[in-house]
């Protein structure tokens, strides 16, 4: 690393890290660094080949509409990639383009091993990394979820294929497959398996496909609905809701799945699509947690309630029932975090008109009372 002391350290060079980093660059906050243990957009590069963004990309800047998958105003993955629903690898190209354009100080190959706040007499943090020790006045945690799959959600889960480990669904051919989990990743896996000529059964403890909520954090997207209907019309997928899988066992040349009501047999390893752990498990003690639904509690500036100077951006941001788990949601909080950090750093030459620009583009949401309305029809 070029330096060992910063005003801001951003951990993670995915959509959140690159997005908030570009904003700091626009604010001319120069003494910051983005630390990434692999490469820019690494998680997106790990997606199954067939996985696409559920939110559409469209270059509508001339009409005041920001591309839903953009992380910086006046950029558009749809325009750059010529793709309405980019693949993971395509989106990685977009992130690298943004980082290059804004000349972001990204340091790759840096694995953060620990993060400790200094004593009350000395503000800031010490970060131990595989490349040495660095210090920073503030830290923005921007590591995501995809590299932290939930592999132990069910007894016998070790017999399953987690959807995040799949390079391409074309490699999976057989007479039948069972998918455990019926939200976005589960339905995506089921659809791609069906398109590959397999019969697929999906088991889910709830029925996300029947949710009446207009919030895509709680129901599957229209893009997913459309694909699901197409394969169901061909009789390739059956859905089993209100079915909690209790146990998975290896039996002879196949597997037995128990849901408390019956035992289901299949010859192929079940596909596990039960989601991801949060990267915050690495620094869990730095946050206070909501007990029932297990999400980190944050201040109005998305700062840890118990560790001053530690901010969170990305899909783990949540305020009560408002879940910022998609890019077009969590990008709205970049400006909130950057605004608070700019105040604390106190540089006189910070161009605060940038915040007006972000607010005008729908990327600075600091009034949460306007959120949460349902669609009338």
PDB file of C-alpha atoms in Angstrom, residues 157-303:
ATOM      1  CA  UNK A 157     -26.924 -28.975   3.861  1.00  0.00           C
ATOM      2  CA  UNK A 158     -23.444 -30.288   3.061  1.00  0.00           C
ATOM      3  CA  UNK A 159     -25.121 -32.659   0.582  1.00  0.00           C
ATOM      4  CA  UNK A 160     -26.456 -29.703  -1.419  1.00  0.00           C
ATOM      5  CA  UNK A 161     -25.128 -27.495  -4.210  1.00  0.00           C
ATOM      6  CA  UNK A 162     -25.280 -23.869  -3.108  1.00  0.00           C
ATOM      7  CA  UNK A 163     -26.356 -21.693  -6.018  1.00  0.00           C
ATOM      8  CA  UNK A 164     -23.416 -19.319  -5.447  1.00  0.00           C
ATOM      9  CA  UNK A 165     -20.915 -22.096  -6.247  1.00  0.00           C
ATOM     10  CA  UNK A 166     -22.350 -22.778  -9.706  1.00  0.00           C
ATOM     11  CA  UNK A 167     -20.332 -21.508 -12.680  1.00  0.00           C
ATOM     12  CA  UNK A 168     -22.977 -22.408 -15.252  1.00  0.00           C
ATOM     13  CA  UNK A 169     -26.313 -24.199 -14.957  1.00  0.00           C
ATOM     14  CA  UNK A 170     -25.548 -25.889 -18.270  1.00  0.00           C
ATOM     15  CA  UNK A 171     -23.272 -28.230 -16.311  1.00  0.00           C
ATOM     16  CA  UNK A 172     -26.272 -29.673 -14.449  1.00  0.00           C
ATOM     17  CA  UNK A 173     -28.227 -32.184 -16.468  1.00  0.00           C
ATOM     18  CA  UNK A 174     -30.444 -34.901 -15.039  1.00  0.00           C
ATOM     19  CA  UNK A 175     -34.032 -36.035 -14.928  1.00  0.00           C
ATOM     20  CA  UNK A 176     -35.004 -33.994 -11.889  1.00  0.00           C
ATOM     21  CA  UNK A 177     -33.725 -31.421  -9.416  1.00  0.00           C
ATOM     22  CA  UNK A 178     -35.036 -30.058  -6.145  1.00  0.00           C
ATOM     23  CA  UNK A 179     -34.398 -26.418  -5.242  1.00  0.00           C
ATOM     24  CA  UNK A 180     -34.656 -25.378  -1.603  1.00  0.00           C
ATOM     25  CA  UNK A 181     -35.593 -21.700  -1.383  1.00  0.00           C
ATOM     26  CA  UNK A 182     -38.153 -19.832  -3.442  1.00  0.00           C
ATOM     27  CA  UNK A 183     -36.960 -16.246  -3.500  1.00  0.00           C
ATOM     28  CA  UNK A 184     -34.951 -14.632  -6.321  1.00  0.00           C
ATOM     29  CA  UNK A 185     -31.893 -16.917  -6.310  1.00  0.00           C
ATOM     30  CA  UNK A 186     -34.013 -20.046  -5.904  1.00  0.00           C
ATOM     31  CA  UNK A 187     -36.369 -19.218  -8.763  1.00  0.00           C
ATOM     32  CA  UNK A 188     -33.429 -18.153 -10.926  1.00  0.00           C
ATOM     33  CA  UNK A 189     -31.776 -21.537 -10.301  1.00  0.00           C
ATOM     34  CA  UNK A 190     -35.033 -23.382 -10.997  1.00  0.00           C
ATOM     35  CA  UNK A 191     -35.690 -21.522 -14.245  1.00  0.00           C
ATOM     36  CA  UNK A 192     -32.184 -22.113 -15.568  1.00  0.00           C
ATOM     37  CA  UNK A 193     -32.306 -25.799 -14.632  1.00  0.00           C
ATOM     38  CA  UNK A 194     -35.672 -26.117 -16.384  1.00  0.00           C
ATOM     39  CA  UNK A 195     -34.366 -24.398 -19.504  1.00  0.00           C
ATOM     40  CA  UNK A 196     -31.651 -27.042 -19.519  1.00  0.00           C
ATOM     41  CA  UNK A 197     -34.272 -29.770 -19.881  1.00  0.00           C
ATOM     42  CA  UNK A 198     -34.687 -30.722 -16.208  1.00  0.00           C
ATOM     43  CA  UNK A 199     -37.858 -31.231 -14.207  1.00  0.00           C
ATOM     44  CA  UNK A 200     -37.627 -28.992 -11.152  1.00  0.00           C
ATOM     45  CA  UNK A 201     -39.462 -28.859  -7.827  1.00  0.00           C
ATOM     46  CA  UNK A 202     -39.088 -25.773  -5.639  1.00  0.00           C
ATOM     47  CA  UNK A 203     -39.704 -25.957  -1.880  1.00  0.00           C
ATOM     48  CA  UNK A 204     -39.997 -22.805   0.209  1.00  0.00           C
ATOM     49  CA  UNK A 205     -41.079 -22.199   3.793  1.00  0.00           C
ATOM     50  CA  UNK A 206     -43.134 -19.272   2.540  1.00  0.00           C
ATOM     51  CA  UNK A 207     -44.496 -18.382  -0.913  1.00  0.00           C
ATOM     52  CA  UNK A 208     -42.607 -15.373  -2.211  1.00  0.00           C
ATOM     53  CA  UNK A 209     -44.118 -16.013  -5.648  1.00  0.00           C
ATOM     54  CA  UNK A 210     -47.583 -15.286  -4.182  1.00  0.00           C
ATOM     55  CA  UNK A 211     -46.622 -12.184  -2.199  1.00  0.00           C
ATOM     56  CA  UNK A 212     -48.881  -9.172  -2.721  1.00  0.00           C
ATOM     57  CA  UNK A 213     -46.187  -6.718  -1.610  1.00  0.00           C
ATOM     58  CA  UNK A 214     -45.013  -4.164  -4.157  1.00  0.00           C
ATOM     59  CA  UNK A 215     -41.614  -4.091  -2.442  1.00  0.00           C
ATOM     60  CA  UNK A 216     -39.197  -6.345  -4.383  1.00  0.00           C
ATOM     61  CA  UNK A 217     -37.345  -6.925  -1.123  1.00  0.00           C
ATOM     62  CA  UNK A 218     -40.358  -9.013  -0.056  1.00  0.00           C
ATOM     63  CA  UNK A 219     -41.620 -10.478  -3.339  1.00  0.00           C
ATOM     64  CA  UNK A 220     -39.969 -11.705  -6.513  1.00  0.00           C
ATOM     65  CA  UNK A 221     -39.381  -9.248  -9.349  1.00  0.00           C
ATOM     66  CA  UNK A 222     -41.447  -8.871 -12.492  1.00  0.00           C
ATOM     67  CA  UNK A 223     -38.455 -10.082 -14.505  1.00  0.00           C
ATOM     68  CA  UNK A 224     -38.402 -13.287 -12.459  1.00  0.00           C
ATOM     69  CA  UNK A 225     -42.199 -13.690 -12.610  1.00  0.00           C
ATOM     70  CA  UNK A 226     -42.120 -13.463 -16.386  1.00  0.00           C
ATOM     71  CA  UNK A 227     -39.469 -16.177 -16.728  1.00  0.00           C
ATOM     72  CA  UNK A 228     -41.147 -18.373 -14.117  1.00  0.00           C
ATOM     73  CA  UNK A 229     -44.525 -18.242 -15.873  1.00  0.00           C
ATOM     74  CA  UNK A 230     -42.938 -19.268 -19.160  1.00  0.00           C
ATOM     75  CA  UNK A 231     -41.345 -22.461 -17.810  1.00  0.00           C
ATOM     76  CA  UNK A 232     -44.358 -23.314 -15.635  1.00  0.00           C
ATOM     77  CA  UNK A 233     -46.614 -23.150 -18.684  1.00  0.00           C
ATOM     78  CA  UNK A 234     -44.419 -25.877 -20.157  1.00  0.00           C
ATOM     79  CA  UNK A 235     -44.793 -28.012 -17.039  1.00  0.00           C
ATOM     80  CA  UNK A 236     -41.095 -27.900 -16.190  1.00  0.00           C
ATOM     81  CA  UNK A 237     -41.396 -26.452 -12.650  1.00  0.00           C
ATOM     82  CA  UNK A 238     -43.714 -27.177  -9.731  1.00  0.00           C
ATOM     83  CA  UNK A 239     -43.828 -24.913  -6.672  1.00  0.00           C
ATOM     84  CA  UNK A 240     -44.354 -26.162  -3.121  1.00  0.00           C
ATOM     85  CA  UNK A 241     -44.980 -23.357  -0.650  1.00  0.00           C
ATOM     86  CA  UNK A 242     -45.382 -23.477   3.128  1.00  0.00           C
ATOM     87  CA  UNK A 243     -42.894 -26.323   3.134  1.00  0.00           C
ATOM     88  CA  UNK A 244     -40.004 -26.007   5.584  1.00  0.00           C
ATOM     89  CA  UNK A 245     -37.214 -28.474   4.865  1.00  0.00           C
ATOM     90  CA  UNK A 246     -36.149 -30.124   8.118  1.00  0.00           C
ATOM     91  CA  UNK A 247     -33.370 -32.464   6.999  1.00  0.00           C
ATOM     92  CA  UNK A 248     -31.408 -33.727   4.000  1.00  0.00           C
ATOM     93  CA  UNK A 249     -29.875 -37.197   3.963  1.00  0.00           C
ATOM     94  CA  UNK A 250     -27.745 -39.198   1.553  1.00  0.00           C
ATOM     95  CA  UNK A 251     -29.429 -42.495   0.717  1.00  0.00           C
ATOM     96  CA  UNK A 252     -27.836 -44.998  -1.649  1.00  0.00           C
ATOM     97  CA  UNK A 253     -27.421 -43.352  -5.019  1.00  0.00           C
ATOM     98  CA  UNK A 254     -29.734 -40.465  -4.148  1.00  0.00           C
ATOM     99  CA  UNK A 255     -30.994 -38.153  -1.436  1.00  0.00           C
ATOM    100  CA  UNK A 256     -33.967 -37.949   0.932  1.00  0.00           C
ATOM    101  CA  UNK A 257     -35.425 -34.573   1.851  1.00  0.00           C
ATOM    102  CA  UNK A 258     -37.744 -34.344   4.845  1.00  0.00           C
ATOM    103  CA  UNK A 259     -40.132 -31.428   5.261  1.00  0.00           C
ATOM    104  CA  UNK A 260     -42.042 -32.616   8.323  1.00  0.00           C
ATOM    105  CA  UNK A 261     -44.942 -33.873   6.216  1.00  0.00           C
ATOM    106  CA  UNK A 262     -43.295 -36.292   3.831  1.00  0.00           C
ATOM    107  CA  UNK A 263     -39.999 -37.641   2.558  1.00  0.00           C
ATOM    108  CA  UNK A 264     -39.037 -36.576  -0.949  1.00  0.00           C
ATOM    109  CA  UNK A 265     -36.521 -38.602  -2.918  1.00  0.00           C
ATOM    110  CA  UNK A 266     -34.233 -37.318  -5.639  1.00  0.00           C
ATOM    111  CA  UNK A 267     -31.230 -38.747  -7.438  1.00  0.00           C
ATOM    112  CA  UNK A 268     -29.431 -35.444  -7.877  1.00  0.00           C
ATOM    113  CA  UNK A 269     -27.965 -33.263  -5.109  1.00  0.00           C
ATOM    114  CA  UNK A 270     -30.517 -30.636  -4.026  1.00  0.00           C
ATOM    115  CA  UNK A 271     -29.795 -27.008  -4.884  1.00  0.00           C
ATOM    116  CA  UNK A 272     -29.566 -24.797  -1.815  1.00  0.00           C
ATOM    117  CA  UNK A 273     -30.826 -21.249  -2.407  1.00  0.00           C
ATOM    118  CA  UNK A 274     -31.358 -20.104   1.163  1.00  0.00           C
ATOM    119  CA  UNK A 275     -29.430 -16.873   0.808  1.00  0.00           C
ATOM    120  CA  UNK A 276     -26.275 -15.473   2.288  1.00  0.00           C
ATOM    121  CA  UNK A 277     -24.736 -14.499   5.558  1.00  0.00           C
ATOM    122  CA  UNK A 278     -23.633 -10.919   5.909  1.00  0.00           C
ATOM    123  CA  UNK A 279     -19.989  -9.937   5.629  1.00  0.00           C
ATOM    124  CA  UNK A 280     -20.623  -8.061   8.864  1.00  0.00           C
ATOM    125  CA  UNK A 281     -20.169 -11.388  10.642  1.00  0.00           C
ATOM    126  CA  UNK A 282     -16.457 -10.537  10.408  1.00  0.00           C
ATOM    127  CA  UNK A 283     -16.962  -7.464  12.622  1.00  0.00           C
ATOM    128  CA  UNK A 284     -20.234  -8.362  14.291  1.00  0.00           C
ATOM    129  CA  UNK A 285     -19.167  -6.996  17.676  1.00  0.00           C
ATOM    130  CA  UNK A 286     -18.791  -3.514  16.161  1.00  0.00           C
ATOM    131  CA  UNK A 287     -22.567  -3.250  15.664  1.00  0.00           C
ATOM    132  CA  UNK A 288     -25.677  -3.481  17.778  1.00  0.00           C
ATOM    133  CA  UNK A 289     -28.186  -5.973  16.347  1.00  0.00           C
ATOM    134  CA  UNK A 290     -31.965  -6.116  16.116  1.00  0.00           C
ATOM    135  CA  UNK A 291     -32.798  -9.313  17.976  1.00  0.00           C
ATOM    136  CA  UNK A 292     -35.807 -10.662  16.063  1.00  0.00           C
ATOM    137  CA  UNK A 293     -34.740 -10.188  12.427  1.00  0.00           C
ATOM    138  CA  UNK A 294     -31.005  -9.913  13.051  1.00  0.00           C
ATOM    139  CA  UNK A 295     -29.991  -6.793  11.160  1.00  0.00           C
ATOM    140  CA  UNK A 296     -27.452  -4.141  12.251  1.00  0.00           C
ATOM    141  CA  UNK A 297     -28.835  -1.071  13.964  1.00  0.00           C
ATOM    142  CA  UNK A 298     -27.696   2.223  12.439  1.00  0.00           C
ATOM    143  CA  UNK A 299     -27.933   5.923  13.116  1.00  0.00           C
ATOM    144  CA  UNK A 300     -29.661   8.326  10.722  1.00  0.00           C
ATOM    145  CA  UNK A 301     -26.291   8.595   8.933  1.00  0.00           C
ATOM    146  CA  UNK A 302     -25.878   4.803   8.577  1.00  0.00           C
ATOM    147  CA  UNK A 303     -23.230   4.765  11.274  1.00  0.00           C
TER     148      UNK A 303
END
